[in-house]
PDB file of C-alpha atoms and ligand atoms in Angstrom:
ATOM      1  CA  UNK A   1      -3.238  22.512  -8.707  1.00  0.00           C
ATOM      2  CA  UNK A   2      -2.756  18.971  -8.814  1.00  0.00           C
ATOM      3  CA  UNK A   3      -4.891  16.463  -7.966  1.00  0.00           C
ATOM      4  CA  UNK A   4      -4.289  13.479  -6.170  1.00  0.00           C
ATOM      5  CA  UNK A   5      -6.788  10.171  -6.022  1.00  0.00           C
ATOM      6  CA  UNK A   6      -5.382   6.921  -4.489  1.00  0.00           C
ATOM      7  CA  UNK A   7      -7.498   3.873  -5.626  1.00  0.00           C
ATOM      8  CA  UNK A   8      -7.361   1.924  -2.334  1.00  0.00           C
ATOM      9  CA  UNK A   9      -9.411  -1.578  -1.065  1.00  0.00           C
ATOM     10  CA  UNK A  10      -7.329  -3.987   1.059  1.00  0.00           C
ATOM     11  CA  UNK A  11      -9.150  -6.582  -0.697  1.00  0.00           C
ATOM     12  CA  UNK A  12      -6.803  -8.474  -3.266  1.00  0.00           C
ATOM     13  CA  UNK A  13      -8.160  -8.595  -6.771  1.00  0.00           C
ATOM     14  CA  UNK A  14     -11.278  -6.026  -6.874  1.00  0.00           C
ATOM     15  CA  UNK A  15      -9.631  -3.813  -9.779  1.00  0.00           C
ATOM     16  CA  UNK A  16      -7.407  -1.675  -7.826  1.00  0.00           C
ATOM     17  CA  UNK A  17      -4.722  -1.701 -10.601  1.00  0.00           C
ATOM     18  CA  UNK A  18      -7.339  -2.406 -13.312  1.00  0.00           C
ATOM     19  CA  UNK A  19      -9.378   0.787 -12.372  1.00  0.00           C
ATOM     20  CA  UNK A  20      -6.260   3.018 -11.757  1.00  0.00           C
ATOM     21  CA  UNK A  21      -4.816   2.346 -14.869  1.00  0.00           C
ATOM     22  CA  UNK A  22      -8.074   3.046 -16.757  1.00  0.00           C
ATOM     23  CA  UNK A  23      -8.648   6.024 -14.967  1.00  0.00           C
ATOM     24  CA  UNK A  24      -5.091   7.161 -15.554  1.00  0.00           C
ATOM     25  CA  UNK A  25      -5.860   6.773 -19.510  1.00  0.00           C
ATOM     26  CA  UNK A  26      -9.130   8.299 -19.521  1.00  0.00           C
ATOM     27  CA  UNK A  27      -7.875  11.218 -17.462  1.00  0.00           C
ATOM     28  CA  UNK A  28      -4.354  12.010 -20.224  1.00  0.00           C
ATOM     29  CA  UNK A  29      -7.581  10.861 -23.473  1.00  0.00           C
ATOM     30  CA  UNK A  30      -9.291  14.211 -21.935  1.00  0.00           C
ATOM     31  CA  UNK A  31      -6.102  15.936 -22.597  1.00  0.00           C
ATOM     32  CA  UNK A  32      -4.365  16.059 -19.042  1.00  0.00           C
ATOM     33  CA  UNK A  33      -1.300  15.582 -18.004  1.00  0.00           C
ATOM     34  CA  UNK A  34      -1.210  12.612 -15.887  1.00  0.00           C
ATOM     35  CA  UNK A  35       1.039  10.442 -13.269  1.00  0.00           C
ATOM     36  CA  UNK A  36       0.461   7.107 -12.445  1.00  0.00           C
ATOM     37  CA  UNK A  37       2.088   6.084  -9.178  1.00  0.00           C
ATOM     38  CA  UNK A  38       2.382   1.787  -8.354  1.00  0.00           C
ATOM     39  CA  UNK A  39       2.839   1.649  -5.111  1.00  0.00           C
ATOM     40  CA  UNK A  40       2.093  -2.026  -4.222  1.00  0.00           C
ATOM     41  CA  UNK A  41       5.632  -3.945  -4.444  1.00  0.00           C
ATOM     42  CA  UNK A  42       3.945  -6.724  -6.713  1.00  0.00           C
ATOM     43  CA  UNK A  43       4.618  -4.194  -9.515  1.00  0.00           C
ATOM     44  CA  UNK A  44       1.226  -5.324 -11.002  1.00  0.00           C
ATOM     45  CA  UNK A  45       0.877  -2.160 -12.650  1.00  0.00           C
ATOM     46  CA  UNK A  46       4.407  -0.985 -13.426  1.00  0.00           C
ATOM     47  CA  UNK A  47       4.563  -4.866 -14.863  1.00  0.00           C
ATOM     48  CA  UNK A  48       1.800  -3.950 -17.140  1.00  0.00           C
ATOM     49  CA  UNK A  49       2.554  -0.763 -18.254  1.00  0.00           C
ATOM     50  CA  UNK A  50       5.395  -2.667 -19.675  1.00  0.00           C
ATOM     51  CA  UNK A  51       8.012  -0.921 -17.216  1.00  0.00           C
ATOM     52  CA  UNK A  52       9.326  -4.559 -16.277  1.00  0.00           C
ATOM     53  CA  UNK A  53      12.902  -3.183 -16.689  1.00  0.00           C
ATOM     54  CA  UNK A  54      12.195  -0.712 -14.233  1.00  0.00           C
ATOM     55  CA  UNK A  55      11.325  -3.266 -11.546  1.00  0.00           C
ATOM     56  CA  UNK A  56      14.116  -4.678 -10.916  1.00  0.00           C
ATOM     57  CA  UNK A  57      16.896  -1.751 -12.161  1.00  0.00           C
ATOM     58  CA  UNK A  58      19.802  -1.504 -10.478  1.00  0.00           C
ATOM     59  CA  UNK A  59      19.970   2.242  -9.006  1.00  0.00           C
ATOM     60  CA  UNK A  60      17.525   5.038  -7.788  1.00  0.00           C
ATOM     61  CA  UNK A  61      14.099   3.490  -7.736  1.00  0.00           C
ATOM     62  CA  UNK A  62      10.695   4.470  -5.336  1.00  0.00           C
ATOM     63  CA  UNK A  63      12.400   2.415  -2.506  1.00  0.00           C
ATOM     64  CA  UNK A  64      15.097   5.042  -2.199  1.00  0.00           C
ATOM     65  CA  UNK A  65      12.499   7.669  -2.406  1.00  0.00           C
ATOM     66  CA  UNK A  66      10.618   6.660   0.473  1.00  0.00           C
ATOM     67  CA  UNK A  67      13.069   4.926   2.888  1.00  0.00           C
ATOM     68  CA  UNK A  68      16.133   6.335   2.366  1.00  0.00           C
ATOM     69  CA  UNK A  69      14.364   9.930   2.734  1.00  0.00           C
ATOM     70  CA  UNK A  70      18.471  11.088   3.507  1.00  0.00           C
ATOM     71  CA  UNK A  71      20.017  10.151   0.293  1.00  0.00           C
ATOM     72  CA  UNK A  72      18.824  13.349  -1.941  1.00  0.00           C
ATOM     73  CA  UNK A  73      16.790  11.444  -3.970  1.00  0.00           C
ATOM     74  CA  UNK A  74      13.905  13.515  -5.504  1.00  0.00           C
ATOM     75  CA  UNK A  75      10.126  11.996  -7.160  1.00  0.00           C
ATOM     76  CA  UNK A  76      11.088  13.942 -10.970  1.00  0.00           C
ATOM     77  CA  UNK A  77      14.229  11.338 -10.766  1.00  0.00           C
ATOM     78  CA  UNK A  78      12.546   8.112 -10.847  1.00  0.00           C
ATOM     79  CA  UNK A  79       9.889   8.899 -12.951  1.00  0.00           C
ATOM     80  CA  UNK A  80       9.257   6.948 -16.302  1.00  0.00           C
ATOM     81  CA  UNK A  81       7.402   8.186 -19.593  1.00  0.00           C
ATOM     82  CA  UNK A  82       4.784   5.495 -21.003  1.00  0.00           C
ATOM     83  CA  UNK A  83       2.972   6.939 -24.324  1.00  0.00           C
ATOM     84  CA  UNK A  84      -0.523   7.510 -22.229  1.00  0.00           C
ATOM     85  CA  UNK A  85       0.981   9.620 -18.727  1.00  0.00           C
ATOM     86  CA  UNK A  86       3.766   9.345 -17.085  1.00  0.00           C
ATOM     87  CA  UNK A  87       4.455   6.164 -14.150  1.00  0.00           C
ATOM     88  CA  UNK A  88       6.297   5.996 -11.101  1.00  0.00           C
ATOM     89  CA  UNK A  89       7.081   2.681 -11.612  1.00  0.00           C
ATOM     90  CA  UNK A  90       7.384   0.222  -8.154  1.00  0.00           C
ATOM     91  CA  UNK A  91      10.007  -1.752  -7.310  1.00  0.00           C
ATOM     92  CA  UNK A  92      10.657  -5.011  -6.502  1.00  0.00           C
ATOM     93  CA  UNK A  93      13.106  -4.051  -3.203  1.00  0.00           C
ATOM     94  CA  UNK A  94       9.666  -2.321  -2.283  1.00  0.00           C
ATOM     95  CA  UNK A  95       8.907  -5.618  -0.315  1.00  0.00           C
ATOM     96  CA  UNK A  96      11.123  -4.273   2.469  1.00  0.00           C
ATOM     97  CA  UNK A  97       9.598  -1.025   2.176  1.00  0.00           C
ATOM     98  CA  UNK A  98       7.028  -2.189   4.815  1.00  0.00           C
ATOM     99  CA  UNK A  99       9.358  -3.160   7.884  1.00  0.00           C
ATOM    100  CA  UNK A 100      11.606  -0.085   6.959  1.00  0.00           C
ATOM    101  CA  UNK A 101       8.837   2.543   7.217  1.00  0.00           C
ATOM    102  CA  UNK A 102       7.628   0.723  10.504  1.00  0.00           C
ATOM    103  CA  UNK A 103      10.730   2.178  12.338  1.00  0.00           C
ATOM    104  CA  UNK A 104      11.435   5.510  10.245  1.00  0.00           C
ATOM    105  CA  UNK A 105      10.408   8.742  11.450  1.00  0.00           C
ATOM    106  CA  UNK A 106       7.048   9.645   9.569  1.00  0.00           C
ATOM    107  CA  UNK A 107       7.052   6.901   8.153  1.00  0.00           C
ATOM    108  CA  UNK A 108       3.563   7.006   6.804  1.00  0.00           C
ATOM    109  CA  UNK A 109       4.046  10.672   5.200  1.00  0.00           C
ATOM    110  CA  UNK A 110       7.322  10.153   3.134  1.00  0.00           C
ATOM    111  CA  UNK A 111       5.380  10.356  -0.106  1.00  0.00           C
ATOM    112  CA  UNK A 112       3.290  13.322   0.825  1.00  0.00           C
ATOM    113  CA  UNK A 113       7.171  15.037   1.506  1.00  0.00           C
ATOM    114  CA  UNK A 114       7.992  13.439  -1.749  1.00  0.00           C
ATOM    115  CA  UNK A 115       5.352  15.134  -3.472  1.00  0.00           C
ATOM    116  CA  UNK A 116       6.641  18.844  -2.281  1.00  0.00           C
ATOM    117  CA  UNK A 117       9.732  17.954  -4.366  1.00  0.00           C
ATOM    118  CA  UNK A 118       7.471  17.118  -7.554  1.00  0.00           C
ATOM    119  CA  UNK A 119       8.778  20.714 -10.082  1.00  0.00           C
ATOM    120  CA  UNK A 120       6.323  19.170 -12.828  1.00  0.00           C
ATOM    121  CA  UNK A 121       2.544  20.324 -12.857  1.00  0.00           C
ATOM    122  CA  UNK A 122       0.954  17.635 -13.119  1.00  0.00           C
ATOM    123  CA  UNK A 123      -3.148  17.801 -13.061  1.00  0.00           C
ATOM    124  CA  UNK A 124      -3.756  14.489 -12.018  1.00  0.00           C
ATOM    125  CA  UNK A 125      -1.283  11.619  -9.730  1.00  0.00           C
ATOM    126  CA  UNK A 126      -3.426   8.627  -9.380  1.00  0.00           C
ATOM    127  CA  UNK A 127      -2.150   6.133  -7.673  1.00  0.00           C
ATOM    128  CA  UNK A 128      -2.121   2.404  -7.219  1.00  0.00           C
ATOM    129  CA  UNK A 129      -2.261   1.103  -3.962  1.00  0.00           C
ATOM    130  CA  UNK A 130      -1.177  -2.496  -2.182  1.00  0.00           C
ATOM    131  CA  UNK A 131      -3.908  -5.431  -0.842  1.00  0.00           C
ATOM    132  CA  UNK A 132      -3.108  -4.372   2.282  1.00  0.00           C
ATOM    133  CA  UNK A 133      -3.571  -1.436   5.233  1.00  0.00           C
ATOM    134  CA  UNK A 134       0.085  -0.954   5.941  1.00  0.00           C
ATOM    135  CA  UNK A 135       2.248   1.603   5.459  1.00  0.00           C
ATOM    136  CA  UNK A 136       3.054   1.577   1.705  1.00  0.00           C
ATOM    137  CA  UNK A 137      -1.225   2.325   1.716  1.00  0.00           C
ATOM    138  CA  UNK A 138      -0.782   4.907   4.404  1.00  0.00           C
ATOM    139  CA  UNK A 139       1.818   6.674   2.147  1.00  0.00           C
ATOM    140  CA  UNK A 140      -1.006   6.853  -0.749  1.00  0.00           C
ATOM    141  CA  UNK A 141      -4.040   7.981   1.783  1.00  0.00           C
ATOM    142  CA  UNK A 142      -2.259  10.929   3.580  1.00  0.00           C
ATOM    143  CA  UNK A 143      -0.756  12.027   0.340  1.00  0.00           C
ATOM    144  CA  UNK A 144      -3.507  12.278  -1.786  1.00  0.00           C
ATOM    145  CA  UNK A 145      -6.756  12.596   0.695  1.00  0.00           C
ATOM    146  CA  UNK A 146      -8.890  11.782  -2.080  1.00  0.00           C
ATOM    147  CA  UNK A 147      -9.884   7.696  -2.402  1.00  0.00           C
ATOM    148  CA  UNK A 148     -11.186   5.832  -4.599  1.00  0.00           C
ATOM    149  CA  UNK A 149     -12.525   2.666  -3.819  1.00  0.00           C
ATOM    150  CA  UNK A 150     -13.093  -0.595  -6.343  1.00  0.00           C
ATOM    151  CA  UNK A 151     -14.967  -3.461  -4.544  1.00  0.00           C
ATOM    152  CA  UNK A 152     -16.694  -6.671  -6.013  1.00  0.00           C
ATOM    153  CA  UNK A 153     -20.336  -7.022  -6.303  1.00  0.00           C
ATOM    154  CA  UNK A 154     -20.014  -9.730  -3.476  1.00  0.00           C
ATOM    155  CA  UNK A 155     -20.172  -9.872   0.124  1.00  0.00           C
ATOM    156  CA  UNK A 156     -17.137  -9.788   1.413  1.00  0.00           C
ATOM    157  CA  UNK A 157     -17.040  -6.355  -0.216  1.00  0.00           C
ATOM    158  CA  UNK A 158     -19.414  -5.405   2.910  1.00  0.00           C
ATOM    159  CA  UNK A 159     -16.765  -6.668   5.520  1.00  0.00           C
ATOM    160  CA  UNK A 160     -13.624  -4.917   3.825  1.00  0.00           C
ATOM    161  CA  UNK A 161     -15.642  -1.568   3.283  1.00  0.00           C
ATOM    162  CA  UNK A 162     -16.323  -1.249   7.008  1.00  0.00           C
ATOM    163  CA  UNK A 163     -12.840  -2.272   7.679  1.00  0.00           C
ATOM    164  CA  UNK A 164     -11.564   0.401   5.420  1.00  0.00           C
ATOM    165  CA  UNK A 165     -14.178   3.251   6.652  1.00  0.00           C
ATOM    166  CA  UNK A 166     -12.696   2.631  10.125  1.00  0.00           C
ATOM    167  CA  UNK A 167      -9.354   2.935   8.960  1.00  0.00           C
ATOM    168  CA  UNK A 168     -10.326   6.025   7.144  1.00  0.00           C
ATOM    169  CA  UNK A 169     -11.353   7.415  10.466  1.00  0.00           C
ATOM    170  CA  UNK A 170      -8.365   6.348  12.285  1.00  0.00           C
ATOM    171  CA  UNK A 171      -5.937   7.980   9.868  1.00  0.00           C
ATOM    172  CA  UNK A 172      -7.928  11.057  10.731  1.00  0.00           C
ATOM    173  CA  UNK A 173      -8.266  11.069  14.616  1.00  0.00           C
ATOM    174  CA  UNK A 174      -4.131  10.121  14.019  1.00  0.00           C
ATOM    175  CA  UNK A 175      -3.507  12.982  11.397  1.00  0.00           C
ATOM    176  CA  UNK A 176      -5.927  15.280  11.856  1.00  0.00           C
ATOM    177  CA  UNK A 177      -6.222  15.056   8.071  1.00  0.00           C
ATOM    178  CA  UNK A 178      -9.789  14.836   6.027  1.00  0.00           C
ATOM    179  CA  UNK A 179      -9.839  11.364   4.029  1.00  0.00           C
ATOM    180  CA  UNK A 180     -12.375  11.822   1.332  1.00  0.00           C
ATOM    181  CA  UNK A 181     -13.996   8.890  -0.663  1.00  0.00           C
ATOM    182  CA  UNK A 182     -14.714  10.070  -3.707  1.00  0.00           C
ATOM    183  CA  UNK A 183     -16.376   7.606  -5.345  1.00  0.00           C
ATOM    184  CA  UNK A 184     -16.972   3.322  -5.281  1.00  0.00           C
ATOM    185  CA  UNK A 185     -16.352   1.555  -8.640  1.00  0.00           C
ATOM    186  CA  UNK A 186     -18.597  -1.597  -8.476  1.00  0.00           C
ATOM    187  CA  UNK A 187     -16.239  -3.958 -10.801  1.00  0.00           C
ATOM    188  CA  UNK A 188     -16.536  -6.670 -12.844  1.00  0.00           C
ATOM    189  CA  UNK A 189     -20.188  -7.215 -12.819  1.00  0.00           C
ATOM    190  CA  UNK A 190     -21.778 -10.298 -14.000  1.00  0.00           C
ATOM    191  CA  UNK A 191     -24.852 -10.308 -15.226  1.00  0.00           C
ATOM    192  CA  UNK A 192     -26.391 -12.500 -12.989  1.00  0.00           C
ATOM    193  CA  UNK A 193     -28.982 -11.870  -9.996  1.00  0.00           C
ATOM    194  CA  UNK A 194     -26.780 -12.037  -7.298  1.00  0.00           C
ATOM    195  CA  UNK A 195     -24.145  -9.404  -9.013  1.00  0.00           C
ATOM    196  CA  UNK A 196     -27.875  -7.392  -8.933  1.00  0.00           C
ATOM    197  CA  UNK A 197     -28.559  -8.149  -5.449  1.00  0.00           C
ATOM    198  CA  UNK A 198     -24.999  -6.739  -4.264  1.00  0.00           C
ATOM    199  CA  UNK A 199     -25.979  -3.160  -6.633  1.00  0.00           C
ATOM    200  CA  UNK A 200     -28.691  -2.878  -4.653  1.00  0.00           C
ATOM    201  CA  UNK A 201     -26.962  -3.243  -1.362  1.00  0.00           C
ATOM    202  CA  UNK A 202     -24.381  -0.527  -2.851  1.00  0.00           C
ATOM    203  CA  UNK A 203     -26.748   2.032  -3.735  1.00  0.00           C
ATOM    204  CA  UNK A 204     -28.747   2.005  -0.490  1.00  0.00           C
ATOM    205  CA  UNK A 205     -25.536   1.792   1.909  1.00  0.00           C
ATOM    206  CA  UNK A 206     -23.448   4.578  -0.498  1.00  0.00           C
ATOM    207  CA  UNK A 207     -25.814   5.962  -2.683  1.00  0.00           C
ATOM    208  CA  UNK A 208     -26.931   9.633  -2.068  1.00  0.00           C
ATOM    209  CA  UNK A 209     -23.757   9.655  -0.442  1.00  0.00           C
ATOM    210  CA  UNK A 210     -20.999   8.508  -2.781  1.00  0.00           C
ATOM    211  CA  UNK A 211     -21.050   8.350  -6.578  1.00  0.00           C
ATOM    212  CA  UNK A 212     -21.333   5.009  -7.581  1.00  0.00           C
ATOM    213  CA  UNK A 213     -19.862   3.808 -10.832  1.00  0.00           C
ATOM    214  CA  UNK A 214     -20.444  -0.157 -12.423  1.00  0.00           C
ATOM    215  CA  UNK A 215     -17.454  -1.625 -14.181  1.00  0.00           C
ATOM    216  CA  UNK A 216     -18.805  -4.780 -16.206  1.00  0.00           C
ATOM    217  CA  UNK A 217     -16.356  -7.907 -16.605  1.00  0.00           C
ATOM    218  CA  UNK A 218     -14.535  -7.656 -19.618  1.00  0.00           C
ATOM    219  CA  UNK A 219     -11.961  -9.003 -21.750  1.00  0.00           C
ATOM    220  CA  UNK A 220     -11.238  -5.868 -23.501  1.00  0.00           C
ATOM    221  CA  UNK A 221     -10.045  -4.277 -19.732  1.00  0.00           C
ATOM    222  CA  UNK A 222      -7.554  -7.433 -19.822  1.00  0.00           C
ATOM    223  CA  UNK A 223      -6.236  -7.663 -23.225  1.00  0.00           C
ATOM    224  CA  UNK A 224      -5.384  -3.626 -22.814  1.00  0.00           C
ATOM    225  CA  UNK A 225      -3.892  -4.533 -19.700  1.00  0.00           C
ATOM    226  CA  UNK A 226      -1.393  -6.818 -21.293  1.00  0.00           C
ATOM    227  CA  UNK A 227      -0.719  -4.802 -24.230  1.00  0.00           C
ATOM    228  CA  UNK A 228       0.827  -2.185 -22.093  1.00  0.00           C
ATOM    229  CA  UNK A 229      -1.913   0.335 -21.880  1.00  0.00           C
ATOM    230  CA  UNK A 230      -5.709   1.354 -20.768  1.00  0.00           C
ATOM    231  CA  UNK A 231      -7.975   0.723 -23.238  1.00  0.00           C
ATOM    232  CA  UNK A 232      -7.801   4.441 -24.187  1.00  0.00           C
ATOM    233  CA  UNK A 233      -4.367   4.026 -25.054  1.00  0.00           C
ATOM    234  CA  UNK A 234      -5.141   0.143 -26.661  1.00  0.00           C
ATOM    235  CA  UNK A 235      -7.664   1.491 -28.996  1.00  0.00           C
ATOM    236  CA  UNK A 236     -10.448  -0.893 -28.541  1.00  0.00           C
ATOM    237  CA  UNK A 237     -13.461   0.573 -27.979  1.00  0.00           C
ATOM    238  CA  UNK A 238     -15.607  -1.204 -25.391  1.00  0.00           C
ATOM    239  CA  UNK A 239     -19.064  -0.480 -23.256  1.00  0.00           C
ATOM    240  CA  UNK A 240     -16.310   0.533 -20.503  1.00  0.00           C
ATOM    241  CA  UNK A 241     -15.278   3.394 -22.030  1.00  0.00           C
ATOM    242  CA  UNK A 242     -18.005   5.497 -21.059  1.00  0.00           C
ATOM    243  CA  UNK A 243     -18.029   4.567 -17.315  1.00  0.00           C
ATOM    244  CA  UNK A 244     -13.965   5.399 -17.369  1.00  0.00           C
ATOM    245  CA  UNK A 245     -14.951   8.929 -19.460  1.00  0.00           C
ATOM    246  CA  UNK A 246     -17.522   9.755 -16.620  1.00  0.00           C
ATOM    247  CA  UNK A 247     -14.796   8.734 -13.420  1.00  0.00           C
ATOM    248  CA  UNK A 248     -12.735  11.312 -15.095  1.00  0.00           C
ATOM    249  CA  UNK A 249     -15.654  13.841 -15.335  1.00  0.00           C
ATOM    250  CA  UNK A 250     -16.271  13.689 -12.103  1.00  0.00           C
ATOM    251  CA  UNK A 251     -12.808  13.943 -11.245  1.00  0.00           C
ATOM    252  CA  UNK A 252     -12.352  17.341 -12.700  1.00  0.00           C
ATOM    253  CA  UNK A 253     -15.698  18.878 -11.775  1.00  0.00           C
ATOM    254  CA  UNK A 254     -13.806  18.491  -8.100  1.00  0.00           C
ATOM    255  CA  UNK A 255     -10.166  19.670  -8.975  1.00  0.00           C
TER     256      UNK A 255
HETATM  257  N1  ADP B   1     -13.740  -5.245 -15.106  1.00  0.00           N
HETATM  258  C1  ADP B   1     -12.923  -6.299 -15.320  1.00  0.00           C
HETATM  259  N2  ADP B   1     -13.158  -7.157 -16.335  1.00  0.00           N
HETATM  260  C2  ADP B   1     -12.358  -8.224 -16.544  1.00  0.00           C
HETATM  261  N3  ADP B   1     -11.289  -8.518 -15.792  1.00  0.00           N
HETATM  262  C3  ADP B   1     -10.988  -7.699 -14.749  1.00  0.00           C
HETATM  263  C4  ADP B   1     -11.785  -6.551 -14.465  1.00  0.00           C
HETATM  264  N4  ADP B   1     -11.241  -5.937 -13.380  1.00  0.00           N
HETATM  265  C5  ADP B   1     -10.176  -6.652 -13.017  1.00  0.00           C
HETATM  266  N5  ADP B   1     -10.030  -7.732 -13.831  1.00  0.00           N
HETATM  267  C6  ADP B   1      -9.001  -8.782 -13.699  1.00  0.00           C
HETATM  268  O1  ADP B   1      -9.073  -9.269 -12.367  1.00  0.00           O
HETATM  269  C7  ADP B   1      -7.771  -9.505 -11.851  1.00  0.00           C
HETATM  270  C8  ADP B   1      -7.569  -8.666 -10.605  1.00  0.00           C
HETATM  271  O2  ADP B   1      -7.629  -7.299 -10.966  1.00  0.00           O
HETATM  272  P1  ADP B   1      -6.570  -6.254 -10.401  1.00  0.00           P
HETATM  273  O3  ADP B   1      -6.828  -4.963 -11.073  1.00  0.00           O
HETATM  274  O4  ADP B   1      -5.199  -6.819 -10.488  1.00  0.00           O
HETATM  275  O5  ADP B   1      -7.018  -6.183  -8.874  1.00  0.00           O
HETATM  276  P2  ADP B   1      -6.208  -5.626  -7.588  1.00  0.00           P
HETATM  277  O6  ADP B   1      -5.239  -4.611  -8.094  1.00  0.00           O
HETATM  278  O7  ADP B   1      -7.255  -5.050  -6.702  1.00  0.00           O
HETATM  279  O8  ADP B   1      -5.548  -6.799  -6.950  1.00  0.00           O
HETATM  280  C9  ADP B   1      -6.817  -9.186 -12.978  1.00  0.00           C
HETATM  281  O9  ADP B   1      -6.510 -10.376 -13.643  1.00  0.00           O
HETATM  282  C10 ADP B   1      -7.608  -8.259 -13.892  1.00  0.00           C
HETATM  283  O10 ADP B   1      -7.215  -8.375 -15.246  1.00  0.00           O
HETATM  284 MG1   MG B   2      -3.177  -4.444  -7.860  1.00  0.00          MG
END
């Protein structure tokens, strides 16, 4: 069985592409084989994995795969190896992707069909989702069911988290599909008291509830990040590593 975990916040800049990549390369370090899906059309992640090339290909890329559901085009085909786990890299038409889906017939389930055409076994598709509750998002929620949810240790992390709950509920009242948080990955904590304050609030509105993880800031997530790879893959060790070992953990204790 393969198991699928979008990292989702509609927050800009709280980790989403950070976390997923990390998670992605401590999930294929534990020896599983692992796919790594950019969905947001800033190709942040497919960028960084060093699949620039793929962004803006001519031919067959993710756009195809989800808007042109007609033209025979299957997930296995634009699929790209990178030495951690395989990516499915974005694209930069994938800015359309948006006002396409609005008008095409389940539009927010094309990558949950996609997935039935997926021949490889896979353990683990993790993917990387847009700052934003449209569509491309949608796509990642109903096909995995399984979220994972990086916030900042400030408060605006409050407001988004309620705004993302609700929408939780909403795609299940419209679906009649279970949306499961799995976890929330409190990232890039300072060590300063109001970063401490904000931990707090965390464990007394999730904890018991949710797993709870804390992701310090640190260079060593950024300089993996632009050499192409998590920092399981980079090779420096940091205090992170740990943290990223016991997301994965906790991922397979629920496959
Ligand atoms: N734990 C961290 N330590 C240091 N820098 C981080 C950390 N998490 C994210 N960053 C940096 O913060 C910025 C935003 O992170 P990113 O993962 O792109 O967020 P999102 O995908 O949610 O927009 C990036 O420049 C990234 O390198
Ligand atoms: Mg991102």
């Amino acid at each position: 069985m393969t198991y699928r975990l979008a990292v989702a916040n509609e927050k800009g800049g709280v980790g989403k592409t950070t976390t997923a990549i990390n998670i992605a390369g401590a999930l294929a370090a534990a020896g599983h084989d692992v796919l790594f899906v950019d969905l947001d059309a800033q190709g942040n992640g497919t960028v960084g994995l060093g699949l620039e090339g793929s962004y803006t290909a001519e031919g067959t890329s993710v756009y195809d795969l989800l808007v042109d559901f007609d033209a025979d085009v299957r997930i296995g085909d634009v699929i790209q190896p990178h030495e951690e786990f395989d990516v499915l890299p974005s694209h930069i038409d994938m800015f359309n992707a948006e006002s396409e889906l609005q008008t095409a017939m389940r539009g927010r389930e094309r990558l949950w069909m996609a997935f039935e055409g997926l021949d490889v076994g896979y353990d683990y598709v993790v993917i990387d989702t847009p700052p934003s509750l449209g569509l491309l998002t949608d796509n990642a929620l109903l096909a995995c069911r399984n979220v994972l949810v990086p916030a900042l240790a400030e408060d605006t992390s409050k407001h988004a988290l309620d705004i993302l709950f609700d929408h939780f509920d909403t795609l299940e009242g419209g679906y009649g599909v279970d949306i499961d948080p799995v976890g929330i990955i409190i990232n890039r904590i300072e060590v300063d008291g109001e970063a401490d304050r904000m931990v707090r609030w965390f464990e007394e509105r999730f904890g018991g509830a949710l797993p709870i993880w804390n992701i310090r800031n640190r260079v060593a997530l950024k300089r993996a990040w632009a050499n192409g790879a998590s920092i399981f893959g980079h090779g420096e060790t940091t205090d992170m590593d740990a943290e990223f070992r016991r997301i994965a953990d906790h991922l397979n204790d629920r496959k």
